[in-house]
Short mmCIF file of C-alpha atoms in Angstrom, two decimals:
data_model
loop_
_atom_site.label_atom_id
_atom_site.label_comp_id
_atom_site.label_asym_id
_atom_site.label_seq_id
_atom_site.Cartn_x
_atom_site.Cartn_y
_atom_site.Cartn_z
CA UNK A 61 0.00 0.00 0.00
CA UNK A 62 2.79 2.25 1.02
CA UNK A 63 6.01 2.68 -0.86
CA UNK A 64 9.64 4.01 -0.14
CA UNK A 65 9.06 7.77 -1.45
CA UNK A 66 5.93 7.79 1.55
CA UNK A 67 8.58 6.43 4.48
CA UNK A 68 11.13 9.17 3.19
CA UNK A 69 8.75 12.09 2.75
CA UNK A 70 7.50 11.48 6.10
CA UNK A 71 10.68 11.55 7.54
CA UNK A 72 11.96 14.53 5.66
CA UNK A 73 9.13 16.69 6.17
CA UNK A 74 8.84 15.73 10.02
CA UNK A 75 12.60 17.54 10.28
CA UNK A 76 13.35 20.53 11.63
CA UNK A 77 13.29 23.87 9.35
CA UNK A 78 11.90 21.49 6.69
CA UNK A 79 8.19 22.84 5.84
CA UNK A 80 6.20 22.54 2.76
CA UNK A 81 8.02 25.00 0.63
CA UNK A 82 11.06 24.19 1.35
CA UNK A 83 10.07 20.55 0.92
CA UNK A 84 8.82 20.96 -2.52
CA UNK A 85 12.10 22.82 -3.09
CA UNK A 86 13.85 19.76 -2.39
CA UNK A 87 12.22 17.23 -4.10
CA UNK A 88 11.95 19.19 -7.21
CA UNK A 89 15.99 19.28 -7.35
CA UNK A 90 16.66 16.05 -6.43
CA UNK A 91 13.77 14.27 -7.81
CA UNK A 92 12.50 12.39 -5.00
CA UNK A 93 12.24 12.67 -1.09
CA UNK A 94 14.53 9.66 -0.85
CA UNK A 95 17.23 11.42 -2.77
CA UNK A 96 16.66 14.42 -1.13
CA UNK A 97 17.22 12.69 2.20
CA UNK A 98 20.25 11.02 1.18
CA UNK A 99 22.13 13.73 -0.86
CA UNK A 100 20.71 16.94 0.42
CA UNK A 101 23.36 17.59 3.21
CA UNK A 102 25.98 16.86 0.56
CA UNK A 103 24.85 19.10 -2.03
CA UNK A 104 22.35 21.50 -0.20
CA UNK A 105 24.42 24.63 -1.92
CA UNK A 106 22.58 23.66 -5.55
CA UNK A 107 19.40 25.17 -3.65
CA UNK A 108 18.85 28.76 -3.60
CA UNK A 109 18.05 29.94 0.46
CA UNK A 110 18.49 26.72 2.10
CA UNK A 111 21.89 27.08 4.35
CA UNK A 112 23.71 24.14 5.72
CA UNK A 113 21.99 25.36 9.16
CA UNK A 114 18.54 24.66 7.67
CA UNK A 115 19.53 21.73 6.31
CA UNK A 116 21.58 19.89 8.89
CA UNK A 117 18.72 17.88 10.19
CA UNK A 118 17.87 16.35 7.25
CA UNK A 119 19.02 12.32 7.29
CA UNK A 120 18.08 12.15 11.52
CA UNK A 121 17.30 8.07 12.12
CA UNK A 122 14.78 9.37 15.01
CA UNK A 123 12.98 10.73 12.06
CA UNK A 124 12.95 7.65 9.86
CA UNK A 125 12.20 5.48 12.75
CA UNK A 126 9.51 8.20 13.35
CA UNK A 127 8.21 7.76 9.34
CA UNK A 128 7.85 3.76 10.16
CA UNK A 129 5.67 4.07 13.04
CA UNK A 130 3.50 6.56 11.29
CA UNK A 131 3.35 4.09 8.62
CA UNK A 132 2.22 1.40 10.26
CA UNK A 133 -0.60 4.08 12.23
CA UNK A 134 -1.92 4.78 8.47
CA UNK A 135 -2.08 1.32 7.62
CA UNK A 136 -3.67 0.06 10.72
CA UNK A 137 -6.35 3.17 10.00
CA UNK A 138 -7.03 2.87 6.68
CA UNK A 139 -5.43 6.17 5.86
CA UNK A 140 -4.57 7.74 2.12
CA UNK A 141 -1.36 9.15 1.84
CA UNK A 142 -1.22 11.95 -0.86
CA UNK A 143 2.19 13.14 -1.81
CA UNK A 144 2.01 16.70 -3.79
CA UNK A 145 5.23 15.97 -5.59
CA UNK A 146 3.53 12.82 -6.68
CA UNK A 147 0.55 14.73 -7.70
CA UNK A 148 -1.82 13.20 -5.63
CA UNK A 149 -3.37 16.39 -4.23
CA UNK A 150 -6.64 17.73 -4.96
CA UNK A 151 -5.81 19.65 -8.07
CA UNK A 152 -6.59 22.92 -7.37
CA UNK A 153 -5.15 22.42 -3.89
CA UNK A 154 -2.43 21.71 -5.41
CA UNK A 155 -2.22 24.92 -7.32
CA UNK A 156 -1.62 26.86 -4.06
CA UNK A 157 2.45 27.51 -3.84
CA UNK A 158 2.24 26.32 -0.39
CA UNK A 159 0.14 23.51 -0.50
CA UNK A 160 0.64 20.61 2.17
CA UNK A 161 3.79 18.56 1.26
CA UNK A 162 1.87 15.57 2.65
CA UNK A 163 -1.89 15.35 2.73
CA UNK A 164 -3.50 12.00 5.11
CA UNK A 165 -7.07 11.02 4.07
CA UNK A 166 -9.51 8.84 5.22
CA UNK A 167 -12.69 8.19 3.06
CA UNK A 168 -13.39 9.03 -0.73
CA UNK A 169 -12.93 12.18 -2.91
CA UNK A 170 -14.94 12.81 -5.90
CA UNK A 171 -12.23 15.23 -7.89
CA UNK A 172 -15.09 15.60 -10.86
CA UNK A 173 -17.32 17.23 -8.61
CA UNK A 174 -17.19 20.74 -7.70
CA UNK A 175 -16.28 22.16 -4.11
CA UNK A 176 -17.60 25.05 -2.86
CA UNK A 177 -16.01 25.65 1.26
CA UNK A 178 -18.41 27.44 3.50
CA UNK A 179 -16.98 28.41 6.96
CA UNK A 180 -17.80 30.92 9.42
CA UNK A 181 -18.10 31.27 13.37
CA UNK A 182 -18.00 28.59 16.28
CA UNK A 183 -21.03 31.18 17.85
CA UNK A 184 -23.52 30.21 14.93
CA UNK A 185 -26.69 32.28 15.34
CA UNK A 186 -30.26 31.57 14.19
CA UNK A 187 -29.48 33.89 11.30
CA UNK A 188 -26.34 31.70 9.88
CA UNK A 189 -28.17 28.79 10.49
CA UNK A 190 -31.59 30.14 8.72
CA UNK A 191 -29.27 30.68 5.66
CA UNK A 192 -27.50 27.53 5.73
CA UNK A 193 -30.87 25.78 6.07
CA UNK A 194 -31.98 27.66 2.83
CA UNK A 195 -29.40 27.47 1.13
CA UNK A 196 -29.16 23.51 1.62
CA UNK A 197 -32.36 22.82 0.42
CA UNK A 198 -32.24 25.00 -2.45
CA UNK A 199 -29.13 23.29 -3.55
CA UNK A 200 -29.79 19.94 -2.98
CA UNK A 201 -30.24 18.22 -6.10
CA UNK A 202 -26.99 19.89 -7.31
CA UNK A 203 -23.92 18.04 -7.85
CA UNK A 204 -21.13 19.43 -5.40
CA UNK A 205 -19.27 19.12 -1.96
CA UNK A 206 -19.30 21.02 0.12
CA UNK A 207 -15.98 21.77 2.75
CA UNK A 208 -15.64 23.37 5.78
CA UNK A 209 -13.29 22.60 9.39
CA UNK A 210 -15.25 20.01 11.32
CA UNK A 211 -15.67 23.33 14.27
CA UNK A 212 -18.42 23.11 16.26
CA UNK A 213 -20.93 26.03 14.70
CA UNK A 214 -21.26 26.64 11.57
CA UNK A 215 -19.04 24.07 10.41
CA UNK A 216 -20.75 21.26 11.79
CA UNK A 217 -24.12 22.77 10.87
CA UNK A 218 -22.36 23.03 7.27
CA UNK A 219 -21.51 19.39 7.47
CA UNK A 220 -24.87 17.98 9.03
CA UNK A 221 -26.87 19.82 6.69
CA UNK A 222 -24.33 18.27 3.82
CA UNK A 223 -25.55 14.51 5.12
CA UNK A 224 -29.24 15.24 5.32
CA UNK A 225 -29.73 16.56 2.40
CA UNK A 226 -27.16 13.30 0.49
CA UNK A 227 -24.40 15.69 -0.62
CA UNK A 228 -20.73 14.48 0.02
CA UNK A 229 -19.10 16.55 2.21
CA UNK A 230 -15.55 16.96 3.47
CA UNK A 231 -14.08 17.95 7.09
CA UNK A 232 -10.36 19.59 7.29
CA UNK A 233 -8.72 18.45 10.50
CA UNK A 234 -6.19 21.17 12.27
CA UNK A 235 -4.65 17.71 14.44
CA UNK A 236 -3.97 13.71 13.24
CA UNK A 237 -5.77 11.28 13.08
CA UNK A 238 -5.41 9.97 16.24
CA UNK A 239 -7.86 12.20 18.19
CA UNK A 240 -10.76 14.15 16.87
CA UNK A 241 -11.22 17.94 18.14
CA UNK A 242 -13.75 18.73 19.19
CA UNK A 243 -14.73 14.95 20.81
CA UNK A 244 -18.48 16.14 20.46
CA UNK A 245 -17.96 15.76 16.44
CA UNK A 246 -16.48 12.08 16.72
CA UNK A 247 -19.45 10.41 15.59
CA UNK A 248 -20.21 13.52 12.79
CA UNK A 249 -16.64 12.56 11.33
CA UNK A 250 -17.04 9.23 11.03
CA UNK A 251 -20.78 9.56 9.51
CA UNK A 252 -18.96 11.96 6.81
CA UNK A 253 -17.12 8.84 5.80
CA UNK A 254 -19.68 6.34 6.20
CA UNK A 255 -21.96 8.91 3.47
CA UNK A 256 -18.93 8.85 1.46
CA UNK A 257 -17.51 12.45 2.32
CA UNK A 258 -13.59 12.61 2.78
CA UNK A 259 -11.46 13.99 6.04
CA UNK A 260 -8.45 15.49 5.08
CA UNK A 261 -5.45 16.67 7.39
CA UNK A 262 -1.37 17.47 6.80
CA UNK A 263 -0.82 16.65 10.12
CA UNK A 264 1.18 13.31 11.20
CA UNK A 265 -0.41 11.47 14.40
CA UNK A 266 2.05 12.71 16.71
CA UNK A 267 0.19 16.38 15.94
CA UNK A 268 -2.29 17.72 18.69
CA UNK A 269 -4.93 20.58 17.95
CA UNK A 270 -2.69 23.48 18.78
CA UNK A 271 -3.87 27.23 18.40
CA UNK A 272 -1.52 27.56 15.35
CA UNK A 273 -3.07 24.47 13.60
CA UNK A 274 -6.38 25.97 13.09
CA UNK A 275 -4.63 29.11 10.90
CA UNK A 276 -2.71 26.20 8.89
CA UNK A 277 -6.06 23.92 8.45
CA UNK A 278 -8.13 27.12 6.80
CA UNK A 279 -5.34 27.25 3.90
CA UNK A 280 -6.37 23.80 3.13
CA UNK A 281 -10.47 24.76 3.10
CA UNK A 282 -9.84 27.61 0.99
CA UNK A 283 -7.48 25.83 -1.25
CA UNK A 284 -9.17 23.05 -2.08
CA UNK A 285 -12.02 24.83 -3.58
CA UNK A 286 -12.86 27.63 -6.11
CA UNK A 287 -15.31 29.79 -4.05
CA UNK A 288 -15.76 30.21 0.21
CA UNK A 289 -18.24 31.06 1.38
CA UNK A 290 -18.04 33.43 4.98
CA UNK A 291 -20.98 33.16 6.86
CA UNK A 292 -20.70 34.78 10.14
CA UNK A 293 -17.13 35.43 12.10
CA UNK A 294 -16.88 38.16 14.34
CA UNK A 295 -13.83 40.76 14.06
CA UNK A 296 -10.49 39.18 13.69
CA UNK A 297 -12.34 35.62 13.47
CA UNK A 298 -10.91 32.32 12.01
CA UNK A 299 -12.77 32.73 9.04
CA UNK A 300 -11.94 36.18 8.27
CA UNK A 301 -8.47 33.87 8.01
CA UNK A 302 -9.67 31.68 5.29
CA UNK A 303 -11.39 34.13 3.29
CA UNK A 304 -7.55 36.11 3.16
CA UNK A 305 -6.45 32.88 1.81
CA UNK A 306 -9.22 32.37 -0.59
CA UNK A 307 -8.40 35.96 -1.76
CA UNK A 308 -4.21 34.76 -2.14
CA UNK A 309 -4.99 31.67 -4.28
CA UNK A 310 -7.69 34.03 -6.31
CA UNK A 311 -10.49 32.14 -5.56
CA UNK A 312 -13.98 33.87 -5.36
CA UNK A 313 -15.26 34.66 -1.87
CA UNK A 314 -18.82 35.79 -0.58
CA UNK A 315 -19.86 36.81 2.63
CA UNK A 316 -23.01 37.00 4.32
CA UNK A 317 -24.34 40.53 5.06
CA UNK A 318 -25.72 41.60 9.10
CA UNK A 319 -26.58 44.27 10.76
CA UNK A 320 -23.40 46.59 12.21
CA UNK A 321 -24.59 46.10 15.63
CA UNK A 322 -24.28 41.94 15.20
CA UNK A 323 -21.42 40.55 16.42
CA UNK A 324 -20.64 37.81 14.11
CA UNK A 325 -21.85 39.63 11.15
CA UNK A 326 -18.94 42.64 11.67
CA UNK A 327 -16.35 40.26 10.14
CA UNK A 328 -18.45 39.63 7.37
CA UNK A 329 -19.64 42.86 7.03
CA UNK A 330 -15.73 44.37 6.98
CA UNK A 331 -14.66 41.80 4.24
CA UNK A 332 -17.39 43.32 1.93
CA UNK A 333 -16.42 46.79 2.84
CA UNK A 334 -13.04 45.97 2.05
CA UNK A 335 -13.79 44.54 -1.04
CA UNK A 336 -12.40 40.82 0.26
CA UNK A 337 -15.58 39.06 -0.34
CA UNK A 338 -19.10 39.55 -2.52
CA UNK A 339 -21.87 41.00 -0.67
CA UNK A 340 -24.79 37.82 -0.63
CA UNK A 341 -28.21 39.64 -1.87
CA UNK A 342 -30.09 36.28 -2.42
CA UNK A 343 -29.68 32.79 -1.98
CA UNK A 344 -30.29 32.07 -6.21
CA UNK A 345 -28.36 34.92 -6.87
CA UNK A 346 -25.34 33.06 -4.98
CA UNK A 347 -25.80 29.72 -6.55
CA UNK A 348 -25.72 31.39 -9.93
CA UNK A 349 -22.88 33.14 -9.12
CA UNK A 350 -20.86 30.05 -7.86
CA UNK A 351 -21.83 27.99 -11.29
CA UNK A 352 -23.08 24.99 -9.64
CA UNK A 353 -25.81 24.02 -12.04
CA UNK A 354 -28.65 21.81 -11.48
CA UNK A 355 -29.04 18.79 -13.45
CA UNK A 356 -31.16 18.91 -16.33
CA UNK A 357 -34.50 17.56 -16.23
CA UNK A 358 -35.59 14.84 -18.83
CA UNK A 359 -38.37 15.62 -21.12
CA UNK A 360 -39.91 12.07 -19.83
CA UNK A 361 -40.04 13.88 -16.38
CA UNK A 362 -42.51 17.00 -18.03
CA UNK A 363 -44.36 15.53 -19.62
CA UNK A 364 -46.36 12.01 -18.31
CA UNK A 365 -45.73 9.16 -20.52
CA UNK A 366 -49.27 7.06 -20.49
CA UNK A 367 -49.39 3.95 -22.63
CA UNK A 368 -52.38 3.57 -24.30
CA UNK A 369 -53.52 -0.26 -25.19
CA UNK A 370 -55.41 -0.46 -28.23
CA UNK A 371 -57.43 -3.63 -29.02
CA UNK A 372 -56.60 -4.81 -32.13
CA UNK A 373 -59.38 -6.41 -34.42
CA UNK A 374 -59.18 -10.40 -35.39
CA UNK A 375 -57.86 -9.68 -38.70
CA UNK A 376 -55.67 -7.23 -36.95
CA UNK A 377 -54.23 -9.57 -34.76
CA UNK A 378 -53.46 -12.13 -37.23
CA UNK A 379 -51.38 -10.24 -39.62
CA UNK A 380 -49.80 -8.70 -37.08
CA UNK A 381 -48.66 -11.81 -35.17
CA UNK A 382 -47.50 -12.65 -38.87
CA UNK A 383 -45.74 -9.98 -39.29
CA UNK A 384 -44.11 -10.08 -35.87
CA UNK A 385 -43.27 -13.27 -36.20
CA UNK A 386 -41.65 -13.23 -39.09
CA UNK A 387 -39.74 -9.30 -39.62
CA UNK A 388 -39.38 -7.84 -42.68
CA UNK A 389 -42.04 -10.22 -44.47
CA UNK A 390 -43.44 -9.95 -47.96
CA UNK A 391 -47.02 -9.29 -49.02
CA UNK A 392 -47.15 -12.57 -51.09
CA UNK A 393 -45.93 -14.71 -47.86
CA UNK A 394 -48.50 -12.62 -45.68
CA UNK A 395 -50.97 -14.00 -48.31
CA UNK A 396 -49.62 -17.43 -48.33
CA UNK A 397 -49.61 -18.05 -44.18
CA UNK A 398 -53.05 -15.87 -43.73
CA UNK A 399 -55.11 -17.45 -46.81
CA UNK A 400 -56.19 -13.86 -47.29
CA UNK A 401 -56.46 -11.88 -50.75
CA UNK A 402 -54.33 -8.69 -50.94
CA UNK A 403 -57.26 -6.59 -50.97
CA UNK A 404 -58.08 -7.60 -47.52
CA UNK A 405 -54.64 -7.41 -46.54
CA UNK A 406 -53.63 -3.74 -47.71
CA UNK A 407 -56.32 -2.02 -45.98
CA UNK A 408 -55.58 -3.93 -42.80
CA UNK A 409 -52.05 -3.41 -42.61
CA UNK A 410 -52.68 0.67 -43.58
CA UNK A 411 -54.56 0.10 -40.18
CA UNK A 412 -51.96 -1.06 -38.50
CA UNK A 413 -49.46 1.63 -39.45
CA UNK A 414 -51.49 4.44 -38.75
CA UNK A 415 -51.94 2.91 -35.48
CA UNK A 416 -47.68 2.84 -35.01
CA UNK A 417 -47.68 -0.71 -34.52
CA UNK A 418 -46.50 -1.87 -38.21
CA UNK A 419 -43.93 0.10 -40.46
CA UNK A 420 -44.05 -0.06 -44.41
CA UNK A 421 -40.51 -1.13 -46.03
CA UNK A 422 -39.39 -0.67 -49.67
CA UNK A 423 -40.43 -4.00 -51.71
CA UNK A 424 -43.53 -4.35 -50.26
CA UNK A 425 -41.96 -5.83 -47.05
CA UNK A 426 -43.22 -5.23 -43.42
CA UNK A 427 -41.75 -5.46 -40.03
CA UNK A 428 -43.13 -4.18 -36.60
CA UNK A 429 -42.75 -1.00 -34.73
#
């Protein structure tokens, strides 16, 4: 399941100085995290900005033996490992110039399908969640997935709403796998997979959910997507965070409009005034704008498709069964297996095609509709 390149870009990316820039750096020059890990102290001078200083822990055994265990954790977990250098990133993910060297996963990802990340405050009012609730069910039958951070708030509302209403959803992680933060969204996380929705995370399981985590994880929402949607976040807020991102990677953002004397609408309201995010009039007017478009419906689906049965006459019948019984048959063996004159013939089968059930070929021959 795992190969070589996945034990060596653990271990170079778990050393010191060594983050996802500089990572990609590396393997770009030397072709592999392997190489990079055995040459890189060696010839670290071929790479503009990396000193020996930055370099020097590169080739640690703590750090391979490290890569094994972690290994054996993904394994034992059912975990994806997506390298970027190997191109195994989300693709517009992997667009951003500092995407995650090293992406875990655990479920499925549709890549065909488009994502659209909605985030926004841990303090979710009845506004945010009115919208959300609206803005679900008018969406519903579209194909997407939707992405947000797995936070209690909106975030979970954004993912619970996802499951009821059947569409694939996908939770960033700020921590490993080997916990889930908040515990109260345990169950939630592994329901997303169960639906088949994806959790994604760059951290290794030796990675708790640390304040600075949460900043990292929101590059990863907005990344992965072409349009976030904000919204609610207070001043200074988490999502105000992602949004910046969004804005880096030039992705389209919207935010959700409040009143200046609502807390978690000032955030929103300050990324619109700053021209950071699209000011959300309507809930159609939003879907248009972010392209999703809802599948077409058949013209079987208009209109009601009744079959009417006609009775067909004895004579009818026969030369029917004749004819169906023997396709593309000629008026002189229709005359020789009925016993019946053309004259009574012609007229019948005229009957029988304006009724759609018999269809006139070139030679006088007949075959059923």
């Amino acid at each position: 399941m795992y190969s070589e390149e996945h034990l060596y870009s653990i271990a170079l990316r778990e050393c010191n100085l060594i983050g996802d820039i500089n990572f990609y750096k590396l393997v770009r020059t030397f072709g592999s995290a392997k190489n990079a890990w055995q040459h890189t102290k060696k010839e670290y001078k071929r790479i503009d900005g990396l000193g020996y200083k930055m370099v020097a822990d590169i080739g640690n055994p703590i750090h391979l033996k490290f890569a094994e265990k972690e290994l054996k954790f993904c394994e034992k977990n059912n975990i994806i490992i997506n390298l970027r250098h190997a191109g195994e990133l989300p693709k517009l993910l992997n667009e951003c110039y500092d995407a995650p060297a090293i992406l875990y996963q655990k479920g499925s990802f549709d890549e065909k399908k488009q994502k659209v990340s909605i985030v926004g405050t841990r303090n979710m009012t009845s506004y945010g969640s009115h919208f959300l609730n609206d803005f679900f069910e008018e969406i519903k039958s579209c194909p997407f997935i939707s992405v947000s951070g797995l936070a209690l708030g909106i975030d979970k509302e954004v993912h619970e709403q996802s499951l009821l209403k059947g569409i694939p959803t996908v939770g960033v992680l700020a921590h490993g796998f080997h916990t889930i933060y908040p515990s109260k969204n345990r169950r939630l996380s592994e329901k997303i997979v169960e639906e088949g929705g994806t959790l994604f995370t760059e951290f290794n399981s030796s990675r708790k959910p640390d304040r600075e985590n949460f900043i990292q994880r929101n590059r990863i929402v907005a990344g992965i997507s072409p349009a976030t949607i904000v919204v609610e976040t207070a001043f200074g807020g988490g999502s105000v965070s992602t949004a910046t991102f969004a804005n880096q990677y030039n992705r389209e953002v919207f935010a959700l409009p409040g009143k200046i004397t609502d807390k978690q609408s000032q955030g929103c309201n300050q990324l619109i005034f700053q021209n950071k995010a699209a000011a959300i009039s309507t809930v159609k007017d939003l879907i248009d704008s972010l392209g999703i478009k809802k599948p077409k419906i058949k013209m079987e689906e208009l209109f009601c498709h009744s079959e009417i049965n006609i009775q067909l006459t004895d004579s009818q019948q026969l030369i029917f069964t004749v004819i169906s019984d023997h396709p593309q048959i000629s008026l002189d063996d229709i005359i020789e297996k009925t016993g019946l004159p053309s004259h009574k013939i012609l007229p019948t089968i005229l009957e029988l095609e304006l009724l759609g059930k018999v269809k006139s070929l070139s030679g006088r021959q007949f075959m059923i509709i």
